[in-house]
Amino acid sequence: MRRPAVAERGIDETAFVPIGGIEQWIRIRGDRRSNPVLLVVHGGPGESQWPVADHYVPWESDFTVVQWDQRGAGHTFGRYGSRTPDVRLKRIVRDGVELADCLRRRLGKRKIVVLGHSWGSIVAVRMAALRPALFAACVGTGQVASWKATVEMQFDLLLAKARRDGDDATVKKLEAVGRPDPADAGQYFAFTRNLGTAMAPSDQAWLQSLRARLPALKADHPKDAKDLIEGMEFSAREVLPDQMATDLPATTNRIDTAFFVIQGQDDVVTPTKAAVDYMDRVKAPAKDLILIPDAGHFAFMTQPAPFLAALVGRVRPVALARGA
């Protein structure tokens, strides 16, 4: 998994490092060590980013990018399997803080930037709130607000779509639910079974591309692919109670570092309206909201140019000014 450093004074390292009492997998890549460090906190839960590492190569000109397979995910799951201890939000947040401090010292930085996607946006926000002195900026994409807001907004969206499509059978089923109960996971997963049909076209295409690449991934990296899939299933089960309890507008409405949300305008997985409402409530010394047109939940993958432009043009200068 190693490759030569891409430029003089660059870095390309892969390692298992001790974090939170277990060894966790990280990969550090960048063209110049002088660049700010950006820690990617993957979503999923358990959606390790190593299979799409090529999508991060353009970022490496302006950031030293760190990929991290969280406790219970990817290569880290491969070390411990279902015996992985304490796969809970609170522990993963503490892991992230410990890793951030380790990276800061290892790479000679006062502060780093943390970027979280989807589930990872919960982890990243909680990390920044817990130890703001470690972070020059916190960036969310596919930003979660609360489980309750997600449940209610997705229900309303699916009901409106069914009515527009003249899908009387679905309308009848959803109307029978009435108002969804955010505490009823079974009900939620039942009525969102067809959420994919309401996702942005770019998201649907992205998910299809991942499915198309899976056979080759399994053939080329059989153990790693198995660990990826099983880690996602394991993590999803383990952290579901934490996801359902999430209410960032109530619990994490102050972040003492710069806070950015770069969100696909048409995200229905973590609804954009909920992310915007959360951004409005957050108090931070600096904050900025960037909405990307023609993009949904996976804007950082499906609209790479405008997403990277926001990172480089909006986040990077603020992060450098704040100690990155």
Short mmCIF file of C-alpha atoms in Angstrom, two decimals:
data_model
loop_
_atom_site.label_atom_id
_atom_site.label_comp_id
_atom_site.label_asym_id
_atom_site.label_seq_id
_atom_site.Cartn_x
_atom_site.Cartn_y
_atom_site.Cartn_z
CA MET A 1 0.00 0.00 0.00
CA ARG A 2 3.05 2.25 0.04
CA ARG A 3 4.18 4.44 -2.84
CA PRO A 4 7.19 6.75 -3.20
CA ALA A 5 6.89 10.27 -1.85
CA VAL A 6 5.27 12.35 -4.56
CA ALA A 7 7.54 15.37 -4.23
CA GLU A 8 10.58 16.65 -2.42
CA ARG A 9 9.75 17.16 1.25
CA GLY A 10 6.58 15.17 0.71
CA ILE A 11 5.27 12.39 2.91
CA ASP A 12 3.70 8.99 2.30
CA GLU A 13 3.42 6.78 5.35
CA THR A 14 1.10 3.94 6.33
CA ALA A 15 1.07 2.56 9.84
CA PHE A 16 -0.87 1.10 12.73
CA VAL A 17 -0.58 3.45 15.69
CA PRO A 18 -1.63 2.89 19.31
CA ILE A 19 -4.79 4.89 19.97
CA GLY A 20 -7.19 4.32 22.83
CA GLY A 21 -5.60 1.05 23.87
CA ILE A 22 -5.69 -0.63 20.44
CA GLU A 23 -3.73 -0.28 17.20
CA GLN A 24 -5.53 1.78 14.56
CA TRP A 25 -4.65 2.21 10.89
CA ILE A 26 -3.67 5.56 9.41
CA ARG A 27 -2.22 6.77 6.14
CA ILE A 28 -0.47 10.13 5.75
CA ARG A 29 0.12 11.57 2.29
CA GLY A 30 1.00 15.00 0.99
CA ASP A 31 3.27 16.83 -1.41
CA ARG A 32 4.82 19.23 1.11
CA ARG A 33 5.27 18.82 4.82
CA SER A 34 4.77 22.56 5.24
CA ASN A 35 1.10 22.21 4.24
CA PRO A 36 -1.63 22.13 6.89
CA VAL A 37 -2.62 18.68 8.13
CA LEU A 38 -6.16 17.55 7.31
CA LEU A 39 -7.54 14.53 9.17
CA VAL A 40 -10.43 12.84 7.31
CA VAL A 41 -13.03 11.27 9.62
CA HIS A 42 -14.94 8.85 7.46
CA GLY A 43 -18.66 8.28 7.51
CA GLY A 44 -20.59 5.05 7.21
CA PRO A 45 -20.38 4.20 10.04
CA GLY A 46 -17.38 2.10 9.09
CA GLU A 47 -16.92 3.47 5.56
CA SER A 48 -13.14 3.38 5.38
CA GLN A 49 -11.84 5.54 2.53
CA TRP A 50 -8.86 3.50 1.34
CA PRO A 51 -10.75 2.09 -1.70
CA VAL A 52 -11.27 5.64 -3.05
CA ALA A 53 -7.85 7.00 -2.10
CA ASP A 54 -7.33 8.26 -5.67
CA HIS A 55 -10.05 10.86 -5.11
CA TYR A 56 -7.93 12.52 -2.42
CA VAL A 57 -4.76 12.86 -4.52
CA PRO A 58 -5.67 16.39 -5.74
CA TRP A 59 -6.06 17.47 -2.09
CA GLU A 60 -2.45 16.49 -1.39
CA SER A 61 -1.07 19.57 -3.16
CA ASP A 62 -2.52 21.85 -0.49
CA PHE A 63 -2.93 19.58 2.55
CA THR A 64 -1.18 16.69 4.21
CA VAL A 65 -4.14 14.30 4.14
CA VAL A 66 -4.57 11.70 6.88
CA GLN A 67 -6.92 8.78 6.40
CA TRP A 68 -7.98 6.94 9.55
CA ASP A 69 -9.80 3.64 9.81
CA GLN A 70 -11.78 4.19 12.98
CA ARG A 71 -12.22 1.65 15.75
CA GLY A 72 -14.39 -1.08 14.21
CA ALA A 73 -13.72 -0.06 10.60
CA GLY A 74 -11.58 -1.21 7.68
CA HIS A 75 -8.00 -2.24 8.44
CA THR A 76 -8.51 -1.51 12.14
CA PHE A 77 -11.49 -3.88 12.19
CA GLY A 78 -9.27 -6.40 10.42
CA ARG A 79 -6.94 -6.45 13.43
CA TYR A 80 -9.64 -7.19 16.01
CA GLY A 81 -12.83 -8.19 14.21
CA SER A 82 -15.97 -8.48 16.30
CA ARG A 83 -13.79 -8.51 19.43
CA THR A 84 -13.11 -4.80 18.93
CA PRO A 85 -13.87 -3.19 22.30
CA ASP A 86 -15.95 -0.11 23.08
CA VAL A 87 -17.20 0.81 19.61
CA ARG A 88 -19.17 3.81 20.82
CA LEU A 89 -19.30 7.45 19.81
CA LYS A 90 -17.72 8.72 23.01
CA ARG A 91 -14.74 6.37 22.68
CA ILE A 92 -14.28 7.10 18.95
CA VAL A 93 -14.33 10.84 19.67
CA ARG A 94 -11.61 10.34 22.29
CA ASP A 95 -9.67 8.23 19.79
CA GLY A 96 -9.90 11.08 17.27
CA VAL A 97 -8.66 13.62 19.79
CA GLU A 98 -5.76 11.37 20.74
CA LEU A 99 -4.89 10.89 17.06
CA ALA A 100 -5.10 14.63 16.37
CA ASP A 101 -2.67 15.34 19.18
CA CYS A 102 -0.35 12.61 17.92
CA LEU A 103 -0.42 14.01 14.38
CA ARG A 104 0.16 17.53 15.62
CA ARG A 105 3.31 16.47 17.44
CA ARG A 106 4.50 13.99 14.82
CA LEU A 107 4.17 16.44 11.94
CA GLY A 108 5.30 19.54 13.82
CA LYS A 109 2.05 21.51 13.77
CA ARG A 110 0.41 23.67 16.42
CA LYS A 111 -3.04 22.69 15.17
CA ILE A 112 -4.63 20.57 12.46
CA VAL A 113 -7.83 20.63 10.40
CA VAL A 114 -10.45 17.91 10.89
CA LEU A 115 -13.01 17.04 8.21
CA GLY A 116 -15.91 14.70 8.94
CA HIS A 117 -18.38 13.19 6.48
CA SER A 118 -21.85 12.02 7.57
CA TRP A 119 -21.35 9.83 10.69
CA GLY A 120 -17.85 11.32 10.70
CA SER A 121 -19.30 14.82 10.94
CA ILE A 122 -20.74 13.89 14.35
CA VAL A 123 -17.33 12.58 15.44
CA ALA A 124 -15.45 15.61 14.06
CA VAL A 125 -17.75 18.18 15.65
CA ARG A 126 -17.55 16.40 19.00
CA MET A 127 -13.74 16.23 18.69
CA ALA A 128 -13.51 19.97 18.02
CA ALA A 129 -15.87 20.76 20.88
CA LEU A 130 -13.93 18.54 23.29
CA ARG A 131 -10.43 19.81 22.49
CA PRO A 132 -10.69 22.99 20.38
CA ALA A 133 -7.05 23.93 21.04
CA LEU A 134 -5.97 21.05 18.77
CA PHE A 135 -7.91 22.26 15.75
CA ALA A 136 -7.43 25.24 13.46
CA ALA A 137 -10.74 24.39 11.78
CA CYS A 138 -13.51 21.80 11.78
CA VAL A 139 -15.23 20.99 8.48
CA GLY A 140 -18.45 19.03 8.08
CA THR A 141 -19.88 17.59 4.88
CA GLY A 142 -22.98 15.49 4.75
CA GLN A 143 -23.34 17.29 8.06
CA VAL A 144 -25.57 15.58 10.60
CA ALA A 145 -27.77 17.75 12.82
CA SER A 146 -30.01 15.37 14.74
CA TRP A 147 -31.49 11.93 14.22
CA LYS A 148 -34.97 13.34 14.86
CA ALA A 149 -34.59 16.00 12.17
CA THR A 150 -33.28 13.42 9.70
CA VAL A 151 -36.18 11.03 10.36
CA GLU A 152 -38.85 13.71 10.04
CA MET A 153 -37.38 15.42 6.98
CA GLN A 154 -36.80 12.16 5.13
CA PHE A 155 -40.36 11.05 5.88
CA ASP A 156 -41.78 14.33 4.55
CA LEU A 157 -39.57 14.15 1.47
CA LEU A 158 -40.58 10.57 0.64
CA LEU A 159 -44.27 11.31 1.16
CA ALA A 160 -44.08 14.39 -1.09
CA LYS A 161 -42.24 12.41 -3.76
CA ALA A 162 -44.80 9.59 -3.68
CA ARG A 163 -47.61 12.10 -4.10
CA ARG A 164 -45.84 13.81 -7.02
CA ASP A 165 -45.22 10.44 -8.67
CA GLY A 166 -48.81 9.32 -8.21
CA ASP A 167 -47.56 6.32 -6.21
CA ASP A 168 -50.77 5.69 -4.30
CA ALA A 169 -49.53 2.50 -2.63
CA THR A 170 -46.53 4.28 -1.08
CA VAL A 171 -48.65 7.28 -0.11
CA LYS A 172 -51.06 4.95 1.68
CA LYS A 173 -48.23 3.19 3.55
CA LEU A 174 -46.61 6.44 4.65
CA GLU A 175 -49.89 8.05 5.66
CA ALA A 176 -50.58 4.97 7.79
CA VAL A 177 -47.36 5.71 9.69
CA GLY A 178 -48.63 9.18 10.53
CA ARG A 179 -45.76 11.08 12.08
CA PRO A 180 -42.69 8.84 12.40
CA ASP A 181 -41.36 7.95 15.82
CA PRO A 182 -37.61 8.78 15.95
CA ALA A 183 -37.19 6.20 18.71
CA ASP A 184 -38.49 3.37 16.48
CA ALA A 185 -35.51 2.19 14.41
CA GLY A 186 -37.51 -0.60 12.77
CA GLN A 187 -40.12 1.85 11.53
CA TYR A 188 -37.42 4.20 10.22
CA PHE A 189 -35.54 1.55 8.24
CA ALA A 190 -38.83 0.26 6.83
CA PHE A 191 -40.06 3.56 5.44
CA THR A 192 -36.62 4.63 4.15
CA ARG A 193 -36.04 1.38 2.26
CA ASN A 194 -36.43 3.24 -1.02
CA LEU A 195 -34.63 6.44 0.00
CA GLY A 196 -32.12 5.85 -2.79
CA THR A 197 -34.73 6.77 -5.40
CA ALA A 198 -35.02 10.24 -3.84
CA MET A 199 -31.28 10.87 -3.67
CA ALA A 200 -29.53 13.36 -5.93
CA PRO A 201 -28.70 11.83 -9.35
CA SER A 202 -25.01 12.37 -8.62
CA ASP A 203 -25.34 10.35 -5.40
CA GLN A 204 -27.13 7.54 -7.18
CA ALA A 205 -24.39 7.43 -9.81
CA TRP A 206 -21.68 7.43 -7.15
CA LEU A 207 -23.23 4.52 -5.27
CA GLN A 208 -23.63 2.62 -8.53
CA SER A 209 -19.94 3.18 -9.31
CA LEU A 210 -18.98 1.77 -5.90
CA ARG A 211 -21.09 -1.32 -6.54
CA ALA A 212 -19.51 -1.73 -9.99
CA ARG A 213 -15.99 -1.52 -8.50
CA LEU A 214 -16.67 -4.02 -5.72
CA PRO A 215 -15.88 -7.25 -7.66
CA ALA A 216 -12.46 -5.92 -8.67
CA LEU A 217 -11.81 -4.71 -5.13
CA LYS A 218 -12.60 -8.17 -3.78
CA ALA A 219 -10.37 -9.80 -6.38
CA ASP A 220 -7.42 -7.46 -5.84
CA HIS A 221 -7.68 -7.07 -2.04
CA PRO A 222 -9.71 -10.03 -0.74
CA LYS A 223 -8.97 -9.67 2.97
CA ASP A 224 -9.10 -5.87 3.02
CA ALA A 225 -12.40 -5.86 1.10
CA LYS A 226 -13.84 -8.44 3.50
CA ASP A 227 -12.72 -6.35 6.48
CA LEU A 228 -14.26 -3.24 4.90
CA ILE A 229 -17.67 -4.84 4.38
CA GLU A 230 -17.79 -6.66 7.70
CA GLY A 231 -16.51 -3.59 9.52
CA MET A 232 -19.32 -1.48 8.09
CA GLU A 233 -21.92 -4.03 9.19
CA PHE A 234 -20.34 -4.31 12.64
CA SER A 235 -19.98 -0.55 13.16
CA ALA A 236 -23.53 0.14 11.99
CA ARG A 237 -24.91 -2.21 14.65
CA GLU A 238 -22.63 -1.01 17.42
CA VAL A 239 -23.14 2.75 17.05
CA LEU A 240 -26.82 2.82 16.06
CA PRO A 241 -27.88 3.83 19.61
CA ASP A 242 -25.41 6.73 19.47
CA GLN A 243 -26.70 7.83 16.08
CA MET A 244 -30.27 7.75 17.31
CA ALA A 245 -29.34 9.81 20.38
CA THR A 246 -27.58 12.50 18.32
CA ASP A 247 -28.91 16.04 18.69
CA LEU A 248 -26.04 18.40 17.91
CA PRO A 249 -28.14 21.61 18.00
CA ALA A 250 -28.95 20.81 21.65
CA THR A 251 -25.67 19.24 22.80
CA THR A 252 -22.94 20.79 20.62
CA ASN A 253 -23.99 24.30 19.68
CA ARG A 254 -20.69 25.93 20.59
CA ILE A 255 -17.39 25.11 18.89
CA ASP A 256 -14.38 27.18 19.92
CA THR A 257 -12.61 26.98 16.57
CA ALA A 258 -13.42 27.89 12.98
CA PHE A 259 -16.36 25.82 11.72
CA PHE A 260 -17.23 25.16 8.09
CA VAL A 261 -20.01 23.17 6.48
CA ILE A 262 -19.52 22.27 2.81
CA GLN A 263 -22.78 20.62 1.87
CA GLY A 264 -24.37 19.28 -1.28
CA GLN A 265 -27.43 21.44 -1.93
CA ASP A 266 -29.58 18.36 -2.58
CA ASP A 267 -28.51 16.09 0.28
CA VAL A 268 -31.42 13.96 1.51
CA VAL A 269 -29.36 11.47 3.54
CA THR A 270 -28.34 14.16 6.01
CA PRO A 271 -30.87 16.74 4.86
CA THR A 272 -29.35 20.06 3.84
CA LYS A 273 -32.07 22.07 5.57
CA ALA A 274 -31.20 20.43 8.90
CA ALA A 275 -27.49 21.14 8.32
CA VAL A 276 -28.22 24.79 7.53
CA ASP A 277 -30.43 25.11 10.61
CA TYR A 278 -27.64 23.64 12.73
CA MET A 279 -25.09 26.00 11.21
CA ASP A 280 -27.35 28.93 12.08
CA ARG A 281 -27.41 27.85 15.74
CA VAL A 282 -23.73 27.09 16.20
CA LYS A 283 -21.62 29.71 17.93
CA ALA A 284 -18.01 29.73 16.73
CA PRO A 285 -15.26 32.35 16.44
CA ALA A 286 -15.53 31.98 12.66
CA LYS A 287 -17.98 29.97 10.57
CA ASP A 288 -18.87 29.60 6.92
CA LEU A 289 -21.50 27.65 4.99
CA ILE A 290 -20.81 26.60 1.40
CA LEU A 291 -23.61 24.89 -0.57
CA ILE A 292 -22.58 22.99 -3.70
CA PRO A 293 -25.17 22.89 -6.50
CA ASP A 294 -26.02 19.64 -8.29
CA ALA A 295 -24.64 17.61 -5.41
CA GLY A 296 -25.99 15.60 -2.53
CA HIS A 297 -24.59 13.55 0.31
CA PHE A 298 -21.34 12.64 -1.44
CA ALA A 299 -20.46 16.11 -2.71
CA PHE A 300 -16.78 15.63 -1.86
CA MET A 301 -16.70 12.71 -4.33
CA THR A 302 -19.21 13.74 -6.99
CA GLN A 303 -18.29 17.44 -7.27
CA PRO A 304 -14.56 17.27 -6.54
CA ALA A 305 -13.57 20.57 -8.18
CA PRO A 306 -15.93 22.92 -6.31
CA PHE A 307 -15.44 20.96 -3.09
CA LEU A 308 -11.66 21.26 -3.27
CA ALA A 309 -11.99 24.91 -4.26
CA ALA A 310 -13.94 25.51 -1.05
CA LEU A 311 -11.31 23.67 0.99
CA VAL A 312 -8.43 25.57 -0.58
CA GLY A 313 -10.07 28.96 -0.99
CA ARG A 314 -12.22 29.19 2.13
CA VAL A 315 -10.92 26.74 4.75
CA ARG A 316 -7.17 26.75 4.18
CA PRO A 317 -6.52 30.50 4.66
CA VAL A 318 -8.53 30.59 7.88
CA ALA A 319 -6.84 27.44 9.17
CA LEU A 320 -3.38 28.84 8.44
CA ALA A 321 -4.25 32.07 10.23
CA ARG A 322 -5.46 30.05 13.23
CA GLY A 323 -2.31 27.96 13.65
CA ALA A 324 -2.33 25.18 11.04
#
